[in-house]
Amino acid sequence: MAVTAEDLSPTIALDGGRKIRGNLTQARIRWMVLALVLGFGAVGGRLVQLGMVVPDSTIEGQARDVITATRPPILDRNGLEMAVDIRVPSLYAEPRRIIDVEEAVTKIRSVLPNLNEAWLRNRLTGDKGFVWVQRELSPAIQERIMRLGIPGVEFLTESKRFYPGMTEASHILGSTNIDNQGISGIEKHMDDENVALLQELGLARGNALAPVELSVDMRVQHVMHEQLVDAMSRYQAIAAAGVMVDIHTGEIIALASLPDFNPNDPKTALVKDTFNRITSGIFEPGSIFKTVTMAGALDSGAVKMTDQFDARFGVRFGRFTIDDFHGKHRILALPEVYKFSSNIGTIRVMQAMGKENFRAFLSRMGFDQRVSFELPEMRLPSVPKDFSEVGAATASFGHGLSVSPLHMVTAYSAFVNGGNYIAPTLYKRSEAEAELLYRRVIQPETSANIRALMRLNAIGQGGSGSQMNKAALGYRVGGKTGTAEKVVDGRYSSSKVTNFFASAFPLDNPQYAMVIMVDEPKAENPQSGTTAGWNAGTVTGRIVQRVAPMLGIAPDFSPIIDDFVPTAYR
């Protein structure tokens, strides 16, 4: 039997090995191809997915343009910066780009340990495109975080408001929130007017906005603020406030109210009693309101400067008798009624005018409505619509009604500027522009008489403005004191008073009116008192002494200047 080579088993074994190896190779190639296909598919799918993501045009619900918008600089009337924008870095994250959340939390908290760990972890987890981590950081903190090299953690440059004067003009400027939007003061007014619209339209980027010029003179503002701080300490008062106005234009030259706050740290505005007492505080004005009664009665023609009034006895209303604080108890000429601040005499003056006419004059002076003014922090005055006999009597010397110091300084401006009511403003306004807004409330002759009465109270023997005049000697200031008893437990308190001094200067050619308030003052020393002449009056004198030269008013000690005050009444 013949055996051929084909019948040998080794040949069969060789063919089977090659086939097996060939099959394995083909399988590997197929797996590699499949893996490549799946890999490219995954990458392609992710690219398609990313391509379908709509870019986030907002920052946590707000338009990016609004968040990053700038605000216009605010300047005082001389070009001094009162508020400016500065650029600060803010830290944000894109959670969907963060690879290792725990690592990111640990690294960020190594620089910002104040961040709550659980809050931060929750913040960085998820698929959001933008979340704030910490806003308004310093450049040093920014650099430290950048060195950590955390994927998905970036910085955005924001605008932050900065107030170089710190607390000095806080109640004028107000403040902004963390999104650089005005929340109080002139900042909020600007937003309500046009700044917010510009930001929404994306036109408030960079330094594109023109500066806003205010009427305030920061030199005068500094002096007023400093003197009010001094008054709080000197008289151990719970509050003090002041406002100065250009009587011809209505421009606010200075306005301060203490306790105040630091607009660079807006949360300090939440401290108790930091409200603006000039605009949103309403008070019984006390005897500074006697000037209103005199102006109304003189202008009505019901009384004359030469008239006399019986102040020998108190005025009785039923079982109540209204008397004088320092009564002369004799017949008083009208200028004496004013100089000695006689309640009895003032009631007689009002009664000569008639209570209906007196009430109508209060409306003419705007005492029953808000003063038209830019600051949003305003409050309605409290003035009865109709007066009873006793109501009209007490109102004539400033009790039983409440108005703001802004009401009073606006009225005094009209009383001394020739008789024209002009609404106050925080923006610059020329005299020609102001004249178009004038509303005549008293005649020029009445205005001249009121100026004489106010000056008489400063230079006349026994006048309540004598302490003020000593402090402002040479600047011919005149005015009226007001000491209003506060209501405690439903009754007037003789120990807790709010004191005012309403003034104007120089009274031979008036330019400025001012109201100073000191709340619950104590006697400075055993020789002084607690009535307004000792505190609000002297604060007024000290302010005038320092700011008059800044305002271009030279001192003049010539006695002839005061000749418009009749010698008989001095």
Short mmCIF file of N, CA, C and O in Angstrom, two decimals, residues 361-455:
data_model
loop_
_atom_site.label_atom_id
_atom_site.label_comp_id
_atom_site.label_asym_id
_atom_site.label_seq_id
_atom_site.Cartn_x
_atom_site.Cartn_y
_atom_site.Cartn_z
N PHE A 361 -52.09 130.34 53.24
CA PHE A 361 -50.69 130.73 53.00
C PHE A 361 -49.76 129.52 53.13
O PHE A 361 -48.77 129.40 52.38
N LEU A 362 -50.07 128.61 54.06
CA LEU A 362 -49.24 127.39 54.18
C LEU A 362 -49.28 126.57 52.90
O LEU A 362 -48.27 126.02 52.47
N SER A 363 -50.47 126.51 52.26
CA SER A 363 -50.56 125.80 50.98
C SER A 363 -49.76 126.53 49.91
O SER A 363 -49.10 125.91 49.07
N ARG A 364 -49.83 127.88 49.92
CA ARG A 364 -49.08 128.65 48.93
C ARG A 364 -47.58 128.37 49.05
O ARG A 364 -46.85 128.34 48.06
N MET A 365 -47.12 128.12 50.29
CA MET A 365 -45.69 127.85 50.51
C MET A 365 -45.34 126.37 50.33
O MET A 365 -44.19 125.98 50.52
N GLY A 366 -46.34 125.55 50.00
CA GLY A 366 -46.06 124.14 49.73
C GLY A 366 -45.86 123.30 50.97
O GLY A 366 -45.26 122.20 50.90
N PHE A 367 -46.36 123.74 52.12
CA PHE A 367 -46.15 122.99 53.35
C PHE A 367 -47.06 121.76 53.47
O PHE A 367 -46.90 120.99 54.42
N ASP A 368 -48.01 121.59 52.58
CA ASP A 368 -48.88 120.42 52.67
C ASP A 368 -48.64 119.44 51.54
O ASP A 368 -49.49 118.63 51.20
N GLN A 369 -47.47 119.52 50.94
CA GLN A 369 -47.11 118.55 49.90
C GLN A 369 -45.61 118.33 49.90
O GLN A 369 -44.85 119.09 50.52
N ARG A 370 -45.19 117.26 49.22
CA ARG A 370 -43.75 116.99 49.13
C ARG A 370 -43.06 118.12 48.37
O ARG A 370 -43.61 118.69 47.43
N VAL A 371 -41.84 118.42 48.77
CA VAL A 371 -41.03 119.34 47.99
C VAL A 371 -40.58 118.62 46.72
O VAL A 371 -40.18 117.44 46.77
N SER A 372 -40.69 119.28 45.59
CA SER A 372 -40.21 118.69 44.34
C SER A 372 -38.68 118.63 44.39
O SER A 372 -38.01 119.66 44.42
N PHE A 373 -38.15 117.41 44.42
CA PHE A 373 -36.71 117.25 44.64
C PHE A 373 -36.26 115.91 44.08
O PHE A 373 -37.07 114.98 43.96
N GLU A 374 -34.98 115.77 43.77
CA GLU A 374 -34.49 114.57 43.10
C GLU A 374 -34.38 113.35 44.01
O GLU A 374 -34.56 112.22 43.54
N LEU A 375 -34.07 113.55 45.27
CA LEU A 375 -33.82 112.38 46.13
C LEU A 375 -35.11 111.59 46.34
O LEU A 375 -36.16 112.17 46.64
N PRO A 376 -35.04 110.26 46.22
CA PRO A 376 -36.25 109.45 46.43
C PRO A 376 -36.64 109.35 47.90
O PRO A 376 -37.77 108.98 48.21
N GLU A 377 -35.71 109.68 48.81
CA GLU A 377 -36.00 109.57 50.25
C GLU A 377 -36.77 110.82 50.70
O GLU A 377 -36.18 111.80 51.18
N MET A 378 -38.06 110.82 50.48
CA MET A 378 -38.91 111.97 50.82
C MET A 378 -40.10 111.48 51.63
O MET A 378 -40.49 110.34 51.57
N ARG A 379 -40.69 112.41 52.37
CA ARG A 379 -41.84 112.06 53.19
C ARG A 379 -42.85 113.20 53.16
O ARG A 379 -42.46 114.38 53.15
N LEU A 380 -44.12 112.83 53.17
CA LEU A 380 -45.17 113.85 53.17
C LEU A 380 -45.18 114.60 54.50
O LEU A 380 -45.05 113.99 55.56
N PRO A 381 -45.35 115.91 54.48
CA PRO A 381 -45.49 116.66 55.73
C PRO A 381 -46.83 116.36 56.38
O PRO A 381 -47.73 115.79 55.74
N SER A 382 -46.96 116.74 57.62
CA SER A 382 -48.22 116.53 58.34
C SER A 382 -48.76 117.89 58.77
O SER A 382 -48.30 118.47 59.76
N VAL A 383 -49.70 118.38 57.98
CA VAL A 383 -50.31 119.68 58.25
C VAL A 383 -51.83 119.51 58.16
O VAL A 383 -52.33 119.05 57.13
N PRO A 384 -52.58 119.83 59.23
CA PRO A 384 -54.04 119.66 59.19
C PRO A 384 -54.66 120.44 58.02
O PRO A 384 -54.20 121.54 57.68
N LYS A 385 -55.70 119.83 57.41
CA LYS A 385 -56.36 120.52 56.30
C LYS A 385 -57.10 121.76 56.77
O LYS A 385 -57.18 122.77 56.05
N ASP A 386 -57.69 121.64 57.95
CA ASP A 386 -58.40 122.77 58.54
C ASP A 386 -57.90 122.97 59.96
O ASP A 386 -57.57 122.00 60.65
N PHE A 387 -57.87 124.21 60.37
CA PHE A 387 -57.41 124.51 61.72
C PHE A 387 -58.59 124.87 62.62
O PHE A 387 -59.48 125.64 62.22
N SER A 388 -58.57 124.33 63.84
CA SER A 388 -59.44 124.88 64.88
C SER A 388 -58.77 126.17 65.36
O SER A 388 -57.65 126.50 64.95
N GLU A 389 -59.44 126.87 66.26
CA GLU A 389 -58.84 128.10 66.78
C GLU A 389 -57.53 127.80 67.49
O GLU A 389 -56.53 128.48 67.26
N VAL A 390 -57.56 126.78 68.35
CA VAL A 390 -56.33 126.46 69.08
C VAL A 390 -55.30 125.83 68.16
O VAL A 390 -54.08 126.04 68.32
N GLY A 391 -55.77 125.05 67.15
CA GLY A 391 -54.84 124.45 66.20
C GLY A 391 -54.09 125.50 65.40
O GLY A 391 -52.88 125.39 65.17
N ALA A 392 -54.81 126.53 64.96
CA ALA A 392 -54.16 127.61 64.23
C ALA A 392 -53.19 128.37 65.13
O ALA A 392 -52.10 128.79 64.70
N ALA A 393 -53.57 128.52 66.41
CA ALA A 393 -52.71 129.25 67.35
C ALA A 393 -51.39 128.53 67.55
O ALA A 393 -50.31 129.15 67.47
N THR A 394 -51.46 127.22 67.81
CA THR A 394 -50.21 126.48 68.04
C THR A 394 -49.39 126.36 66.75
O THR A 394 -48.16 126.41 66.78
N ALA A 395 -50.09 126.21 65.62
CA ALA A 395 -49.36 126.12 64.35
C ALA A 395 -48.61 127.41 64.05
O ALA A 395 -47.54 127.39 63.43
N SER A 396 -49.13 128.54 64.50
CA SER A 396 -48.48 129.82 64.20
C SER A 396 -47.08 129.90 64.79
O SER A 396 -46.22 130.61 64.26
N PHE A 397 -46.83 129.16 65.89
CA PHE A 397 -45.46 129.14 66.43
C PHE A 397 -44.82 127.76 66.30
O PHE A 397 -43.90 127.40 67.02
N GLY A 398 -45.32 126.97 65.34
CA GLY A 398 -44.59 125.77 64.93
C GLY A 398 -44.89 124.51 65.68
O GLY A 398 -44.08 123.57 65.65
N HIS A 399 -46.05 124.42 66.33
CA HIS A 399 -46.44 123.19 67.01
C HIS A 399 -47.73 122.65 66.39
O HIS A 399 -48.53 123.41 65.84
N GLY A 400 -47.93 121.33 66.46
CA GLY A 400 -49.14 120.74 65.94
C GLY A 400 -49.08 120.46 64.45
O GLY A 400 -50.08 120.06 63.85
N LEU A 401 -47.93 120.66 63.83
CA LEU A 401 -47.72 120.28 62.43
C LEU A 401 -46.27 119.83 62.29
O LEU A 401 -45.43 120.16 63.13
N SER A 402 -46.00 119.05 61.26
CA SER A 402 -44.64 118.52 61.05
C SER A 402 -44.25 118.67 59.58
O SER A 402 -45.00 118.26 58.70
N VAL A 403 -43.10 119.26 59.38
CA VAL A 403 -42.56 119.44 58.01
C VAL A 403 -41.09 119.05 58.03
O VAL A 403 -40.49 118.87 59.09
N SER A 404 -40.51 118.92 56.86
CA SER A 404 -39.09 118.56 56.78
C SER A 404 -38.23 119.82 56.79
O SER A 404 -38.68 120.90 56.42
N PRO A 405 -36.97 119.68 57.20
CA PRO A 405 -36.05 120.82 57.09
C PRO A 405 -35.93 121.34 55.65
O PRO A 405 -35.68 122.52 55.44
N LEU A 406 -36.14 120.45 54.67
CA LEU A 406 -36.10 120.91 53.27
C LEU A 406 -37.25 121.87 52.99
O LEU A 406 -37.08 122.84 52.24
N HIS A 407 -38.42 121.61 53.56
CA HIS A 407 -39.53 122.56 53.43
C HIS A 407 -39.12 123.92 53.98
O HIS A 407 -39.39 124.97 53.38
N MET A 408 -38.48 123.89 55.15
CA MET A 408 -38.17 125.15 55.81
C MET A 408 -37.11 125.95 55.06
O MET A 408 -37.23 127.17 54.90
N VAL A 409 -36.07 125.27 54.58
CA VAL A 409 -35.02 126.03 53.89
C VAL A 409 -35.55 126.58 52.55
O VAL A 409 -35.15 127.67 52.11
N THR A 410 -36.48 125.86 51.93
CA THR A 410 -37.08 126.35 50.69
C THR A 410 -37.94 127.59 50.96
O THR A 410 -37.92 128.56 50.19
N ALA A 411 -38.68 127.55 52.07
CA ALA A 411 -39.50 128.71 52.43
C ALA A 411 -38.63 129.92 52.77
O ALA A 411 -38.89 131.04 52.31
N TYR A 412 -37.59 129.70 53.55
CA TYR A 412 -36.71 130.81 53.92
C TYR A 412 -36.04 131.41 52.69
O TYR A 412 -35.80 132.63 52.63
N SER A 413 -35.72 130.56 51.72
CA SER A 413 -35.11 131.09 50.48
C SER A 413 -36.06 132.07 49.81
O SER A 413 -35.64 133.16 49.37
N ALA A 414 -37.34 131.71 49.74
CA ALA A 414 -38.32 132.61 49.11
C ALA A 414 -38.50 133.88 49.94
O ALA A 414 -38.67 134.97 49.37
N PHE A 415 -38.45 133.74 51.26
CA PHE A 415 -38.67 134.91 52.11
C PHE A 415 -37.58 135.97 51.95
O PHE A 415 -37.83 137.16 52.16
N VAL A 416 -36.37 135.55 51.61
CA VAL A 416 -35.27 136.52 51.55
C VAL A 416 -34.81 136.83 50.13
O VAL A 416 -33.96 137.72 49.93
N ASN A 417 -35.32 136.13 49.11
CA ASN A 417 -34.82 136.38 47.75
C ASN A 417 -35.70 137.36 46.96
O ASN A 417 -35.56 137.49 45.75
N GLY A 418 -36.61 138.01 47.66
CA GLY A 418 -37.52 138.93 47.00
C GLY A 418 -38.93 138.38 46.90
O GLY A 418 -39.83 139.07 46.42
N GLY A 419 -39.12 137.12 47.33
CA GLY A 419 -40.47 136.58 47.39
C GLY A 419 -40.80 135.51 46.37
O GLY A 419 -41.98 135.22 46.14
N ASN A 420 -39.76 134.86 45.79
CA ASN A 420 -40.00 133.87 44.74
C ASN A 420 -39.71 132.45 45.22
O ASN A 420 -38.58 132.16 45.65
N TYR A 421 -40.73 131.61 45.14
CA TYR A 421 -40.54 130.21 45.51
C TYR A 421 -39.84 129.50 44.36
O TYR A 421 -40.25 129.58 43.22
N ILE A 422 -38.76 128.79 44.69
CA ILE A 422 -38.05 128.01 43.68
C ILE A 422 -37.74 126.64 44.27
O ILE A 422 -37.17 126.55 45.36
N ALA A 423 -38.16 125.58 43.59
CA ALA A 423 -37.92 124.23 44.11
C ALA A 423 -36.43 123.96 44.15
O ALA A 423 -35.69 124.32 43.22
N PRO A 424 -35.95 123.31 45.21
CA PRO A 424 -34.52 123.01 45.30
C PRO A 424 -34.12 121.93 44.31
O PRO A 424 -34.94 121.15 43.84
N THR A 425 -32.84 121.89 44.00
CA THR A 425 -32.32 120.88 43.08
C THR A 425 -30.91 120.50 43.46
O THR A 425 -30.17 121.32 44.03
N LEU A 426 -30.54 119.27 43.12
CA LEU A 426 -29.15 118.82 43.31
C LEU A 426 -28.33 118.96 42.03
O LEU A 426 -27.16 118.63 42.02
N TYR A 427 -28.96 119.44 40.96
CA TYR A 427 -28.24 119.64 39.71
C TYR A 427 -27.92 121.13 39.52
O TYR A 427 -28.64 121.99 40.05
N LYS A 428 -26.87 121.39 38.76
CA LYS A 428 -26.50 122.79 38.52
C LYS A 428 -27.61 123.48 37.73
O LYS A 428 -28.20 122.90 36.80
N ARG A 429 -27.89 124.72 38.11
CA ARG A 429 -28.97 125.48 37.47
C ARG A 429 -28.56 126.95 37.47
O ARG A 429 -28.19 127.50 38.52
N SER A 430 -28.61 127.60 36.33
CA SER A 430 -28.25 129.01 36.28
C SER A 430 -29.40 129.85 36.83
O SER A 430 -30.54 129.39 36.93
N GLU A 431 -29.09 131.10 37.16
CA GLU A 431 -30.13 131.98 37.68
C GLU A 431 -31.20 132.25 36.62
O GLU A 431 -32.39 132.34 36.95
N ALA A 432 -30.77 132.35 35.36
CA ALA A 432 -31.74 132.57 34.28
C ALA A 432 -32.69 131.39 34.16
O ALA A 432 -33.90 131.56 33.95
N GLU A 433 -32.15 130.18 34.28
CA GLU A 433 -32.99 128.98 34.23
C GLU A 433 -33.95 128.94 35.42
O GLU A 433 -35.11 128.56 35.29
N ALA A 434 -33.44 129.36 36.58
CA ALA A 434 -34.27 129.33 37.78
C ALA A 434 -35.42 130.34 37.68
O ALA A 434 -36.55 130.04 38.09
N GLU A 435 -35.14 131.51 37.12
CA GLU A 435 -36.18 132.55 37.04
C GLU A 435 -37.40 132.08 36.25
O GLU A 435 -38.52 132.52 36.50
N LEU A 436 -37.17 131.19 35.30
CA LEU A 436 -38.30 130.65 34.54
C LEU A 436 -39.21 129.79 35.40
O LEU A 436 -40.37 129.54 35.05
N LEU A 437 -38.67 129.32 36.53
CA LEU A 437 -39.43 128.43 37.42
C LEU A 437 -39.98 129.16 38.64
O LEU A 437 -40.63 128.55 39.49
N TYR A 438 -39.68 130.44 38.76
CA TYR A 438 -40.10 131.20 39.94
C TYR A 438 -41.62 131.20 40.08
O TYR A 438 -42.36 131.29 39.09
N ARG A 439 -42.07 131.12 41.31
CA ARG A 439 -43.50 131.30 41.63
C ARG A 439 -43.57 132.30 42.77
O ARG A 439 -43.06 132.03 43.86
N ARG A 440 -44.16 133.46 42.51
CA ARG A 440 -44.17 134.50 43.54
C ARG A 440 -45.10 134.10 44.68
O ARG A 440 -46.26 133.74 44.46
N VAL A 441 -44.57 134.20 45.91
CA VAL A 441 -45.38 133.83 47.08
C VAL A 441 -45.56 135.01 48.04
O VAL A 441 -46.53 135.06 48.78
N ILE A 442 -44.61 135.96 48.05
CA ILE A 442 -44.79 137.19 48.83
C ILE A 442 -44.22 138.34 48.01
O ILE A 442 -43.44 138.14 47.06
N GLN A 443 -44.61 139.54 48.37
CA GLN A 443 -44.14 140.73 47.65
C GLN A 443 -42.71 141.11 48.08
O GLN A 443 -42.30 140.78 49.21
N PRO A 444 -42.00 141.84 47.23
CA PRO A 444 -40.62 142.23 47.58
C PRO A 444 -40.54 143.02 48.88
O PRO A 444 -39.57 142.89 49.64
N GLU A 445 -41.56 143.88 49.15
CA GLU A 445 -41.51 144.66 50.40
C GLU A 445 -41.59 143.74 51.61
O GLU A 445 -40.93 143.98 52.64
N THR A 446 -42.40 142.69 51.51
CA THR A 446 -42.50 141.73 52.61
C THR A 446 -41.16 141.03 52.81
O THR A 446 -40.71 140.83 53.94
N SER A 447 -40.52 140.67 51.69
CA SER A 447 -39.22 140.01 51.76
C SER A 447 -38.21 140.91 52.48
O SER A 447 -37.42 140.44 53.32
N ALA A 448 -38.23 142.20 52.17
CA ALA A 448 -37.30 143.15 52.82
C ALA A 448 -37.57 143.22 54.32
O ALA A 448 -36.63 143.25 55.14
N ASN A 449 -38.83 143.21 54.70
CA ASN A 449 -39.17 143.24 56.13
C ASN A 449 -38.72 141.97 56.85
O ASN A 449 -38.25 142.02 57.98
N ILE A 450 -38.88 140.84 56.20
CA ILE A 450 -38.44 139.57 56.81
C ILE A 450 -36.92 139.57 56.99
O ILE A 450 -36.41 139.12 58.03
N ARG A 451 -36.20 140.10 56.01
CA ARG A 451 -34.73 140.18 56.16
C ARG A 451 -34.37 141.03 57.36
O ARG A 451 -33.46 140.70 58.13
N ALA A 452 -35.08 142.12 57.54
CA ALA A 452 -34.80 143.01 58.68
C ALA A 452 -35.09 142.30 60.00
O ALA A 452 -34.31 142.41 60.95
N LEU A 453 -36.18 141.55 60.04
CA LEU A 453 -36.51 140.83 61.28
C LEU A 453 -35.45 139.77 61.59
O LEU A 453 -35.04 139.61 62.75
N MET A 454 -35.01 139.06 60.57
CA MET A 454 -34.01 138.00 60.80
C MET A 454 -32.69 138.58 61.28
O MET A 454 -32.04 138.03 62.17
N ARG A 455 -32.30 139.71 60.69
CA ARG A 455 -31.05 140.32 61.13
C ARG A 455 -31.20 140.91 62.53
O ARG A 455 -30.27 140.84 63.35
#
